[in-house]
PDB file of C-alpha atoms and ligand atoms in Angstrom:
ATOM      1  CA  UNK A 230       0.000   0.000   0.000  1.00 65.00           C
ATOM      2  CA  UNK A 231       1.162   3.383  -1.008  1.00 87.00           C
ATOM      3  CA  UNK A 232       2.657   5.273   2.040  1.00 94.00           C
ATOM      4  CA  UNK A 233       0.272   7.970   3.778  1.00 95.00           C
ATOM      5  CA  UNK A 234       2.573  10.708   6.061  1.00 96.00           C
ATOM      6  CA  UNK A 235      -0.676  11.867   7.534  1.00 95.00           C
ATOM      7  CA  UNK A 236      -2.068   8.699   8.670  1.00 95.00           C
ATOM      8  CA  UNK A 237       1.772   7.670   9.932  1.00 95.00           C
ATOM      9  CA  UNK A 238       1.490  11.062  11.609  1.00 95.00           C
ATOM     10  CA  UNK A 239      -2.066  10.237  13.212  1.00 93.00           C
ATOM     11  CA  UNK A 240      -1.262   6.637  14.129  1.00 93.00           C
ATOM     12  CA  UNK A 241       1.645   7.924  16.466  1.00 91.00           C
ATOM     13  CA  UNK A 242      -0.555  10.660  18.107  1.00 88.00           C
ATOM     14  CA  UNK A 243       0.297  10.563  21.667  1.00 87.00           C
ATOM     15  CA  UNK A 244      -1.020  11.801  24.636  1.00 88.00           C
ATOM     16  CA  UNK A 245      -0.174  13.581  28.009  1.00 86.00           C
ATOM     17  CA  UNK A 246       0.521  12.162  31.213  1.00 85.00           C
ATOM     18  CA  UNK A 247      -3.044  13.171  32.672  1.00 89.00           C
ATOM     19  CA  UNK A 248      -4.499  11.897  29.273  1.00 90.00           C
ATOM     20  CA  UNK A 249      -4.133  15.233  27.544  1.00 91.00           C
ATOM     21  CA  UNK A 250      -5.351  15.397  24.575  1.00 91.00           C
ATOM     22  CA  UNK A 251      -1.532  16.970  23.569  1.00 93.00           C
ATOM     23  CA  UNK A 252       1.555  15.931  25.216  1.00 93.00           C
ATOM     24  CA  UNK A 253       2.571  18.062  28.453  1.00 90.00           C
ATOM     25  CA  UNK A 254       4.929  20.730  27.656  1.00 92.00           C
ATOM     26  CA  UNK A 255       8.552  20.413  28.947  1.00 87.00           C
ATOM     27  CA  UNK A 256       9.422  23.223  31.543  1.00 92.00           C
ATOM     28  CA  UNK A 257      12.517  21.987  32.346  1.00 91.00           C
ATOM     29  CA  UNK A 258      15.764  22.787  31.502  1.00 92.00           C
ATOM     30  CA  UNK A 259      17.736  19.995  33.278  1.00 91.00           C
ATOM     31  CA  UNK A 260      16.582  16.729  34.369  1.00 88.00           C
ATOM     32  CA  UNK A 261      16.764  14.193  37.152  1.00 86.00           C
ATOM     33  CA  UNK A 262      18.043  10.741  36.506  1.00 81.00           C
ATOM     34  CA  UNK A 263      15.864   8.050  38.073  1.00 80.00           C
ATOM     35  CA  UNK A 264      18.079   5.867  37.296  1.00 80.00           C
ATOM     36  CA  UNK A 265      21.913   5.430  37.962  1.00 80.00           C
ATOM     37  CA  UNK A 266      22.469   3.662  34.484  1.00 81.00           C
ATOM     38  CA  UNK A 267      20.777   6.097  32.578  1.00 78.00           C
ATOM     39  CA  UNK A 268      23.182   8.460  33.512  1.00 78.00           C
ATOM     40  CA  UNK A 269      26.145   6.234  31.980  1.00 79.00           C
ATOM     41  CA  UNK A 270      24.119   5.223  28.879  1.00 77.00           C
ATOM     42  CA  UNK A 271      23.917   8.845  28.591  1.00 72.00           C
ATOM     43  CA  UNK A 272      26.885  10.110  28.999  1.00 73.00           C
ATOM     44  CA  UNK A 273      28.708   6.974  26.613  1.00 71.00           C
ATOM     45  CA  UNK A 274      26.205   8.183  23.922  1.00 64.00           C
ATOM     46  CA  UNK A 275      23.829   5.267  23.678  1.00 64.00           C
ATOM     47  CA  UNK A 276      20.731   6.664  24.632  1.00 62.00           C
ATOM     48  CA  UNK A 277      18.199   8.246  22.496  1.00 59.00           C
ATOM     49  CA  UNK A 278      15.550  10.422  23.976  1.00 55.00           C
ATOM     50  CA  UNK A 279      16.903   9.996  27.111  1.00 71.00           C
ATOM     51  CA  UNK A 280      16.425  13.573  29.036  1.00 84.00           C
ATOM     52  CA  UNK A 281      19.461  14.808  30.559  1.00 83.00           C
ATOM     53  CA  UNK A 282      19.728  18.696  29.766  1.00 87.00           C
ATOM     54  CA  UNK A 283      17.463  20.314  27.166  1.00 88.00           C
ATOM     55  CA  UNK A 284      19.771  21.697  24.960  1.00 89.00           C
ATOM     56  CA  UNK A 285      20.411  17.792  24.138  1.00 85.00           C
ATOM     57  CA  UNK A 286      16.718  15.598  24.401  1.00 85.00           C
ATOM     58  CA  UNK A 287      13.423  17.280  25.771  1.00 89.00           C
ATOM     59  CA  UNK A 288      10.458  15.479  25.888  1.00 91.00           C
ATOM     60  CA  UNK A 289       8.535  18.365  23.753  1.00 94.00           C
ATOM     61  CA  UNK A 290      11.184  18.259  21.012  1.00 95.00           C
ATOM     62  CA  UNK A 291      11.252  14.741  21.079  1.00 93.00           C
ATOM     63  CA  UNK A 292       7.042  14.358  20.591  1.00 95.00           C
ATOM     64  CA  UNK A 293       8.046  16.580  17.625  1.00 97.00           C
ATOM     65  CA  UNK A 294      11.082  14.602  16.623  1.00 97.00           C
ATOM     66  CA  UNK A 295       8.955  11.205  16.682  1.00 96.00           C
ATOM     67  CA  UNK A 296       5.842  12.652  14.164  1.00 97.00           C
ATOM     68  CA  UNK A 297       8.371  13.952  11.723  1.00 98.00           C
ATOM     69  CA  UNK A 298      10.040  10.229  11.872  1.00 98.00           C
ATOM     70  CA  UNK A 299       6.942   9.324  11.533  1.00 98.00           C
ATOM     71  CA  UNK A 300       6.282  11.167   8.506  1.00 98.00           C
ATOM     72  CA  UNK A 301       9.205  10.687   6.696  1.00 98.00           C
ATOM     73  CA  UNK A 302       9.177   7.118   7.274  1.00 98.00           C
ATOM     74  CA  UNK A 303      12.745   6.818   9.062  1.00 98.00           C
ATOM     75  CA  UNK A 304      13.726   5.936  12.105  1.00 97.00           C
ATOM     76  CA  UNK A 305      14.385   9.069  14.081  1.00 97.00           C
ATOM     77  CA  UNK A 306      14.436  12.603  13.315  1.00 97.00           C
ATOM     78  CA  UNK A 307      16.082  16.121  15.294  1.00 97.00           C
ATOM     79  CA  UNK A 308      14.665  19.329  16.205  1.00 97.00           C
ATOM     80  CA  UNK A 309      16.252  22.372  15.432  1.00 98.00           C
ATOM     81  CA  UNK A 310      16.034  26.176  15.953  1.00 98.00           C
ATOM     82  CA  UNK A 311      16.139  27.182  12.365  1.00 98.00           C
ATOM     83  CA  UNK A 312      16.309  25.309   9.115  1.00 98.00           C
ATOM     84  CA  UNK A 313      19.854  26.069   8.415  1.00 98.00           C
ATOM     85  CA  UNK A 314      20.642  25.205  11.802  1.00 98.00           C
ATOM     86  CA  UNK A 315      19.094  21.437  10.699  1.00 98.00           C
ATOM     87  CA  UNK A 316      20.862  21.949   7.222  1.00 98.00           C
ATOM     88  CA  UNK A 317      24.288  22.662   8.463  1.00 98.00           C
ATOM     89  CA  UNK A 318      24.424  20.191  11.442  1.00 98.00           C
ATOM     90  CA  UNK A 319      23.868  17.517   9.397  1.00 98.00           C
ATOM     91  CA  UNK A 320      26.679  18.438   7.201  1.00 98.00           C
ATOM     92  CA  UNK A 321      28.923  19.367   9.568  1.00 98.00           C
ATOM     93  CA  UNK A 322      28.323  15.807  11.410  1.00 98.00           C
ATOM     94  CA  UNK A 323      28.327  13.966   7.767  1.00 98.00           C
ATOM     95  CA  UNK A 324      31.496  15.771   6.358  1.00 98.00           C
ATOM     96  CA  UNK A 325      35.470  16.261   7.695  1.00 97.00           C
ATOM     97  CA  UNK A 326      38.238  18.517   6.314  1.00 98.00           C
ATOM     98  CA  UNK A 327      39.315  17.370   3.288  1.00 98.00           C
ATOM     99  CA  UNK A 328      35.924  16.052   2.048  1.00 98.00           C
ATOM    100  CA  UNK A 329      33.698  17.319  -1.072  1.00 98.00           C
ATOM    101  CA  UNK A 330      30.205  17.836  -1.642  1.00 98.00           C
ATOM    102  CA  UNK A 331      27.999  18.176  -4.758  1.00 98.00           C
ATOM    103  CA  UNK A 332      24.830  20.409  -4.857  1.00 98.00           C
ATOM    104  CA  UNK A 333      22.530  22.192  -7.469  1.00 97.00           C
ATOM    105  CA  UNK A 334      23.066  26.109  -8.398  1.00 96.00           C
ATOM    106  CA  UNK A 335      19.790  26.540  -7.375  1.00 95.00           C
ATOM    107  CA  UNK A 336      19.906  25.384  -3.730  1.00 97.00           C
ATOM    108  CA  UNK A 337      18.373  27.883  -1.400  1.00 97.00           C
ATOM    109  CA  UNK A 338      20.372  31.166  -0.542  1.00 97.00           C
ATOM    110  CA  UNK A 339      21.413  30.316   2.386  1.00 98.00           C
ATOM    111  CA  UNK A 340      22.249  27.141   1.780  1.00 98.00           C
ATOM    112  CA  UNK A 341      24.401  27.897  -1.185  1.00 98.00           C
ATOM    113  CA  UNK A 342      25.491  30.657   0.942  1.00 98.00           C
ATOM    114  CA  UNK A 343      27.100  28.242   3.659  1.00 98.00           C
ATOM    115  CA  UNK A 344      28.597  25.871   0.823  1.00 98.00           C
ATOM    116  CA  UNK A 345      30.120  28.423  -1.313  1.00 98.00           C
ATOM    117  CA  UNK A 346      31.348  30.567   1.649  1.00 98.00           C
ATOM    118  CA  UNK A 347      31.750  29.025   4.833  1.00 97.00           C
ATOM    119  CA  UNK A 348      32.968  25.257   4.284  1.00 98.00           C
ATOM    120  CA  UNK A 349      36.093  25.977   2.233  1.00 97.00           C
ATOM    121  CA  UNK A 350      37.841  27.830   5.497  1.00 97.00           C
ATOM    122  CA  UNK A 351      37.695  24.374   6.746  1.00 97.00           C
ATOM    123  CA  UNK A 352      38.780  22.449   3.429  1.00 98.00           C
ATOM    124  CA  UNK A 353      35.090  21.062   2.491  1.00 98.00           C
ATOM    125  CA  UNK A 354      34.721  21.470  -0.866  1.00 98.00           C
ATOM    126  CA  UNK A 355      31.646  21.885  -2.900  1.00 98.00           C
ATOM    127  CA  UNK A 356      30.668  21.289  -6.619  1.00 98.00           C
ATOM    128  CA  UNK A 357      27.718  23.243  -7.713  1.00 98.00           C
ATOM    129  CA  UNK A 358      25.756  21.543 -10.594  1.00 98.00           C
ATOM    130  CA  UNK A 359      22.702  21.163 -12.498  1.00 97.00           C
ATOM    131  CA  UNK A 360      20.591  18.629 -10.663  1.00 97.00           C
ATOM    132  CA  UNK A 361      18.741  17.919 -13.140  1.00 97.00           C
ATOM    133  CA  UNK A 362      21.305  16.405 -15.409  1.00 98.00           C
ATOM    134  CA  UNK A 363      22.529  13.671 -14.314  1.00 98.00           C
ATOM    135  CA  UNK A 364      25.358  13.177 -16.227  1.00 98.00           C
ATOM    136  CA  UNK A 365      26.585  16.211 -15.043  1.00 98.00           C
ATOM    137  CA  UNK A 366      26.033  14.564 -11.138  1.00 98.00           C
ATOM    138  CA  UNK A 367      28.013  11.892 -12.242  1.00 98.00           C
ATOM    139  CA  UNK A 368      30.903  13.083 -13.507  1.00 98.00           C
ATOM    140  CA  UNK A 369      31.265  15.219 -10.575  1.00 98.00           C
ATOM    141  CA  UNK A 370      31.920  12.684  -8.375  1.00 98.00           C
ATOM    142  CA  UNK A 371      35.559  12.201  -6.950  1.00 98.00           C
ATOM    143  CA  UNK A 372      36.757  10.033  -4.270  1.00 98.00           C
ATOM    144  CA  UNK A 373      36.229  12.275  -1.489  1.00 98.00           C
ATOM    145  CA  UNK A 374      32.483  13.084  -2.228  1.00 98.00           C
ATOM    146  CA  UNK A 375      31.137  12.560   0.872  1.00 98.00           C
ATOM    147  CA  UNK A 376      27.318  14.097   0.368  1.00 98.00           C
ATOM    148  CA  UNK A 377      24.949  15.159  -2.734  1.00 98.00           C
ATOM    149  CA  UNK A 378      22.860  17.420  -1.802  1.00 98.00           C
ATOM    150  CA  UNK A 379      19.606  18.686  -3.332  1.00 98.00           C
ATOM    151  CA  UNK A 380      16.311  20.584  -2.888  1.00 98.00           C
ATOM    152  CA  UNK A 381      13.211  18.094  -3.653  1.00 98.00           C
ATOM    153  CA  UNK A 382      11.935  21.191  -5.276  1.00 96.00           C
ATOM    154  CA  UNK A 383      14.689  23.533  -5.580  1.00 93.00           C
ATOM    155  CA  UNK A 384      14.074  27.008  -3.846  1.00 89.00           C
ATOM    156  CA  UNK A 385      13.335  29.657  -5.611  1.00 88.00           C
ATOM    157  CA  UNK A 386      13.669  28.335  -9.646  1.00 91.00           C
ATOM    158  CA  UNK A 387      11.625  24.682  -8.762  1.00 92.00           C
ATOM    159  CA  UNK A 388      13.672  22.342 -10.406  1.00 95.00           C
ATOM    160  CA  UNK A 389      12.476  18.781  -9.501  1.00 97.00           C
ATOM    161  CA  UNK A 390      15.364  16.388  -8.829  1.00 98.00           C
ATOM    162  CA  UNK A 391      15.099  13.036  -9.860  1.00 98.00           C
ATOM    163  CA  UNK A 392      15.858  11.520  -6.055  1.00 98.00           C
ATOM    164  CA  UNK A 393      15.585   7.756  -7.018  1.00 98.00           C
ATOM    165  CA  UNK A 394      18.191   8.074  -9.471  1.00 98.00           C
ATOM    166  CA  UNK A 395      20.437  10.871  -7.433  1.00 98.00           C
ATOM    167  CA  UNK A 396      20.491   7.744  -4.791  1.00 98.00           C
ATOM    168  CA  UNK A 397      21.625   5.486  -6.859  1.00 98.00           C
ATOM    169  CA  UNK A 398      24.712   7.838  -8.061  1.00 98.00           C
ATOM    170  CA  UNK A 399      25.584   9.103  -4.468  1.00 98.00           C
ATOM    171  CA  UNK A 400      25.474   4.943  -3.184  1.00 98.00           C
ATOM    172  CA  UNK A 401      27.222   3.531  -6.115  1.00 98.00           C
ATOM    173  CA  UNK A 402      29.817   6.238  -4.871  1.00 98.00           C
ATOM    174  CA  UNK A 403      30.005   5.717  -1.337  1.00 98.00           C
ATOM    175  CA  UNK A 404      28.176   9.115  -0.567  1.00 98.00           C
ATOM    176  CA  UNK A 405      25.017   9.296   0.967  1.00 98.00           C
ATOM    177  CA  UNK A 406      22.062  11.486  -0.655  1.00 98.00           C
ATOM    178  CA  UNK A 407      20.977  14.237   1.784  1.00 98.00           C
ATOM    179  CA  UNK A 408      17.043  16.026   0.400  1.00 98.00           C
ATOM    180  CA  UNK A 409      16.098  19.187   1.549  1.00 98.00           C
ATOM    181  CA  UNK A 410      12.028  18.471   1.475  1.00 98.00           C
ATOM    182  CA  UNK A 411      11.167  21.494   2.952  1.00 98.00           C
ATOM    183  CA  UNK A 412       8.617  22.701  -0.163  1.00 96.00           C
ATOM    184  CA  UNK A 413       7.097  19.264  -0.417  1.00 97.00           C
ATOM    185  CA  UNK A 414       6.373  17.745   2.821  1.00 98.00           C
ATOM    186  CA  UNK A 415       3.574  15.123   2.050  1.00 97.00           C
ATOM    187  CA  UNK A 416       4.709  15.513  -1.335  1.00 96.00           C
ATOM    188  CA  UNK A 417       7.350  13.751  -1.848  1.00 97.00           C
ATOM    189  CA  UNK A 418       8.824  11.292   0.543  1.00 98.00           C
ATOM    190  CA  UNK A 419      12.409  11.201   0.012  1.00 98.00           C
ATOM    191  CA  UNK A 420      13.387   8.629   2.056  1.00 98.00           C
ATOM    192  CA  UNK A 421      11.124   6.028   0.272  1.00 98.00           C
ATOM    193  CA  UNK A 422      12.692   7.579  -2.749  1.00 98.00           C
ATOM    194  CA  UNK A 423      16.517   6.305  -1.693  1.00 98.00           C
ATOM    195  CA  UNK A 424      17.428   9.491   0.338  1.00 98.00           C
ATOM    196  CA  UNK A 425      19.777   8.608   3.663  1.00 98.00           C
ATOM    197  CA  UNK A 426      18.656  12.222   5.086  1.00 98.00           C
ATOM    198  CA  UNK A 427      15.841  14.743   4.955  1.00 98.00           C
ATOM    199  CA  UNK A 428      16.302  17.965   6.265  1.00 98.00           C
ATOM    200  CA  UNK A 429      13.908  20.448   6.667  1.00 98.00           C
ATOM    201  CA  UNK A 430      12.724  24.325   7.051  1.00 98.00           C
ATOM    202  CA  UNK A 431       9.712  23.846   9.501  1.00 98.00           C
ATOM    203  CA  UNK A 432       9.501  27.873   9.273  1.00 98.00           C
ATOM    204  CA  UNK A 433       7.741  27.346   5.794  1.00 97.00           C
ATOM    205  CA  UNK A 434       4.876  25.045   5.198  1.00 97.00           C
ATOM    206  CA  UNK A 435       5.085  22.478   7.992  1.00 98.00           C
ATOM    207  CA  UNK A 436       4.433  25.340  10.791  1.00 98.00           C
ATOM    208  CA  UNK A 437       2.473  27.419   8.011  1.00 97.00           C
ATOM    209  CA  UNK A 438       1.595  30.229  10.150  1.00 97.00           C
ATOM    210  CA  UNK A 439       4.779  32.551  10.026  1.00 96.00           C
ATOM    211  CA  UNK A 440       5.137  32.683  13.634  1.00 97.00           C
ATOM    212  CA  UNK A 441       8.743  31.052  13.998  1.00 97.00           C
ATOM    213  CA  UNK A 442      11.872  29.357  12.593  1.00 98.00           C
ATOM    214  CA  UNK A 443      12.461  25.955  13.376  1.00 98.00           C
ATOM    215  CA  UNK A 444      14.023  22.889  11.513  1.00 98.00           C
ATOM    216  CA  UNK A 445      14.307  19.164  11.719  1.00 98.00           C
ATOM    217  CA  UNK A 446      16.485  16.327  10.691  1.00 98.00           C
ATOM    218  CA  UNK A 447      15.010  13.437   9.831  1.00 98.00           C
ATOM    219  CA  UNK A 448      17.057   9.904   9.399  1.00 98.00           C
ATOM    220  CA  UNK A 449      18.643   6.932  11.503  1.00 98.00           C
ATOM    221  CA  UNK A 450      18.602   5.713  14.317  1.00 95.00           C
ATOM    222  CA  UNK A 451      22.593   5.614  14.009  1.00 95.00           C
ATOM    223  CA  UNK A 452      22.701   9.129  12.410  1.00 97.00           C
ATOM    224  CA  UNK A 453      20.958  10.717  14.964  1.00 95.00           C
ATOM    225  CA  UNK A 454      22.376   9.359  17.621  1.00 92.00           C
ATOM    226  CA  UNK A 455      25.696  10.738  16.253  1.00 95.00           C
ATOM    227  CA  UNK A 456      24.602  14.158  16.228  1.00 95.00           C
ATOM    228  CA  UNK A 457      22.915  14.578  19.622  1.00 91.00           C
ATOM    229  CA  UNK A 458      26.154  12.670  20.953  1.00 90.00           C
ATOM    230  CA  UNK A 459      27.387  14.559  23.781  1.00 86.00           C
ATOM    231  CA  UNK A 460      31.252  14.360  23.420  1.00 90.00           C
ATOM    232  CA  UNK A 461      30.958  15.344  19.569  1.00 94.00           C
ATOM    233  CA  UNK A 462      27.740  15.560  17.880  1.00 96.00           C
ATOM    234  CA  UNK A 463      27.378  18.846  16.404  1.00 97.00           C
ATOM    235  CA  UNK A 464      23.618  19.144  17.151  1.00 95.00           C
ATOM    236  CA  UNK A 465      24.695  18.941  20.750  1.00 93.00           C
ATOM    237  CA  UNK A 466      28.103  21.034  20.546  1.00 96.00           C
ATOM    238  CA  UNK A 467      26.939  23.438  18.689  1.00 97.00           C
ATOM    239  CA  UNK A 468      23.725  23.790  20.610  1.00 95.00           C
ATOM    240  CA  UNK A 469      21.005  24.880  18.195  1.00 97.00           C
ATOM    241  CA  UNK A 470      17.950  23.722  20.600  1.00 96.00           C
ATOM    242  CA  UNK A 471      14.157  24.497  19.569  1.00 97.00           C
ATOM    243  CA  UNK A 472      12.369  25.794  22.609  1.00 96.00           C
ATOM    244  CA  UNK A 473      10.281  23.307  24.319  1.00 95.00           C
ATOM    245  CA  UNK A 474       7.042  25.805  24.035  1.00 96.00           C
ATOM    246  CA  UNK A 475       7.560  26.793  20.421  1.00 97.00           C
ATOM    247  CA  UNK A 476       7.866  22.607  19.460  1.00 97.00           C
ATOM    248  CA  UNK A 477       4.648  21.757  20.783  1.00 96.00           C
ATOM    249  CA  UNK A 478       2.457  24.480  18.981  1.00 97.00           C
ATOM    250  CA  UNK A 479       4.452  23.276  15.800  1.00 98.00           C
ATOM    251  CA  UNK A 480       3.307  20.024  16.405  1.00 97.00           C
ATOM    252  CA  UNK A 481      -0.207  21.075  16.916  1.00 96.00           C
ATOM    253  CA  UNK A 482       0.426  22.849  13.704  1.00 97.00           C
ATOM    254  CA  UNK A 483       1.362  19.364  12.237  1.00 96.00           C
ATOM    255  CA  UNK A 484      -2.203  17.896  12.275  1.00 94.00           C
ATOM    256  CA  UNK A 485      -3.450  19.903   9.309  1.00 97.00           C
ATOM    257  CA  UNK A 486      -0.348  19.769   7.370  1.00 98.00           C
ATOM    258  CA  UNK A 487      -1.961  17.070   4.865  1.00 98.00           C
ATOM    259  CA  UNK A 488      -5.436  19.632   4.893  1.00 98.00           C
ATOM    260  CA  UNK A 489      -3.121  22.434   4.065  1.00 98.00           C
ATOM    261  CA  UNK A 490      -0.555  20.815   1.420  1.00 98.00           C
ATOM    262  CA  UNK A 491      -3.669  19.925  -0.550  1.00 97.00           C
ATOM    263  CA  UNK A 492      -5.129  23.660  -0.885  1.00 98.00           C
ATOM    264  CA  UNK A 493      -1.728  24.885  -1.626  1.00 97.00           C
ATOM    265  CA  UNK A 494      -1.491  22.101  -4.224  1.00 97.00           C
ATOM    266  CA  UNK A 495      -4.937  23.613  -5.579  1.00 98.00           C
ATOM    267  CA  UNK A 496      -3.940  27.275  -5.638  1.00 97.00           C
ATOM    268  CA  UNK A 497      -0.032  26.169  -7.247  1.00 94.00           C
ATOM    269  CA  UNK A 498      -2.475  24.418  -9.917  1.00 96.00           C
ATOM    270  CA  UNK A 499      -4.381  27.492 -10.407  1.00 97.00           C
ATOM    271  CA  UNK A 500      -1.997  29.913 -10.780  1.00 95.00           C
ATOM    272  CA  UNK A 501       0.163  27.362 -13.504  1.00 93.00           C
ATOM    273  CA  UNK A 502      -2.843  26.793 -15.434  1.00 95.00           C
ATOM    274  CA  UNK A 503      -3.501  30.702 -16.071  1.00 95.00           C
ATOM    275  CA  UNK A 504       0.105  31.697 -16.217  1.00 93.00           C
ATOM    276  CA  UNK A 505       0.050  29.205 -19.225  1.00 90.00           C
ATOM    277  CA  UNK A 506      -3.027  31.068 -20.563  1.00 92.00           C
ATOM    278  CA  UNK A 507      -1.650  34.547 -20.151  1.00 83.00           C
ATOM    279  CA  UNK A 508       0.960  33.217 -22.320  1.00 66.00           C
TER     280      UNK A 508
HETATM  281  C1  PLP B 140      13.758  28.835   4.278  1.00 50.77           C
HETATM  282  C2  PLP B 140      14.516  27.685   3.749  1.00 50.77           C
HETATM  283  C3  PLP B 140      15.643  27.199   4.419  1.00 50.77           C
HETATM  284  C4  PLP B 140      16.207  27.848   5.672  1.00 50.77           C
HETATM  285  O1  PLP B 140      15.378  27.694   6.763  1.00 50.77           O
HETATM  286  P1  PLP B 140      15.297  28.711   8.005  1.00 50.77           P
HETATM  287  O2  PLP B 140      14.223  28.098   8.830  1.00 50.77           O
HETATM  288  O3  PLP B 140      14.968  30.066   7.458  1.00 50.77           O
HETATM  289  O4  PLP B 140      16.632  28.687   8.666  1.00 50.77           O
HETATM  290  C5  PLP B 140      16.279  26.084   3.910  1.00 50.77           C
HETATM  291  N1  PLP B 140      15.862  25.499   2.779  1.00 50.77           N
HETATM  292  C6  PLP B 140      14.788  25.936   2.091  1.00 50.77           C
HETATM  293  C7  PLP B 140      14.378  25.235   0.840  1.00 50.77           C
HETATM  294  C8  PLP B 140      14.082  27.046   2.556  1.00 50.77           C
HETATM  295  O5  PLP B 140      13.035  27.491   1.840  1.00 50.77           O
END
């Protein structure tokens, strides 16, 4: 059967401790251990959503965390404060010195912005392509590419990449495929389509009412465990935490994602059909 985010999304709904229709919201920024192995688990980096400080796991992020898993169809997922904050996490965590990236010319500005700017002081270099021809992709592979990168929809020119087949050319390399879904949530699920990672913009349509920023990684168990890691994930290190009060009205926001998605699906219809008449 053909996946369905929103019903994943649904089917996870969880409550609060007093039966709440939504989850309690964290108030906490440091927690108790109830247990003395916790603590060690903790510490060694084996634990995930286990609450020790809130800058690392908190149970509002992590209700958050679970229904974009849930929607993406992978095994975890990470709350950020911004979508570049998800964006550049993961590649900081994916990528060392000395490493090399390929992405479209179209990627989002401050995306690009990072990539063309910011990674080569620490040796990370990027090829910018058209993502849409694949041959081009390909032969911009080298040994050391560690990470394609693309937009599912690029932002602003809406190029649609072709993520089965970037998966296959980033895998047959040794790279992993990182989508940026954050104009087609619902849309397209890129990590049915082959992608290792999905990172995402909540700020656009996934909160959809222009209140905040916020951003999420979504992948595996293994990955995410690597970046909340406390000795040298860079999720943790670098310490780009949502707030606890901000996550739960996003997830709220979350129920009528699939509602909303559809009308601006109508309206992006609309506006292409007479823009072709207008011709
Ligand atoms: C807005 C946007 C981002 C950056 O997200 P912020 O939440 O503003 O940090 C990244 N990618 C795409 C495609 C975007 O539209």
């Amino acid at each position: 059967m053909k996946f369905n985010p929103a019903k994943a999304i649904h089917d996870l709904r969880q409550f609060g401790e007093f039966g709440d229709v939504n989850p309690s919201i964290t108030d906490s920024s440091t927690y108790t251990f109830l247990q003395g192995n916790t603590m060690e688990e903790t510490f060694l980096g084996h634990m995930e959503g286990c609450f020790l400080y809130s800058r690392h796991w908190n149970p509002s992020n992590k209700y958050l965390a679970e229904a974009m898993a849930a929607m993406e169809n992978t095994e975890s997922a990470w709350i950020t404060a911004s979508g570049m904050a998800a964006i550049t996490c993961a590649l900081l965590q994916l990528c060392n010195s000395g490493d090399h990236i390929i992405t479209s010319v179209t990627t989002y500005g401050g995306t690009y912005a990072f990539m063309k700017n910011w990674l080569p002081k620490y040796n990370i270099e990027v090829t910018f392509v058209n993502i849409t021809n694949l041959d081009e992709v390909k032969n911009a592979i080298r040994p050391n590419t560690k990470v394609i990168y693309t937009e599912s929809v690029t932002n602003p020119l809406l190029q649609v990449s072709n993520i089965p087949e970037l998966a296959k050319i980033a895998h047959e390399a040794g790279a992993k495929l990182m989508v940026d879904n954050t104009f087609t949530p619902m849309i397209f699920s890129p990590a049915i389509l082959g992608a290792d990672l999905v990172v995402y913009s909540m700020t656009k349509f996934i909160n959809g009412k222009n209140d905040c920023v916020a951003g999420a990684i979504c992948g595996s168990h293994e990955f995410i465990n690597q970046l909340s890691n406390v000795n040298n994930g860079t999720a943790m290190l670098l310490g780009p935490v949502l707030d606890p009060l901000r996550s739960s009205s996003i997830l709220k926001n979350l129920n009528t994602l699939h509602i909303r998605m559809t009308q601006h699906s109508r309206n992006a219809l609309f506006l292409a059909e007479n823009f072709e008449k207008w011709d």
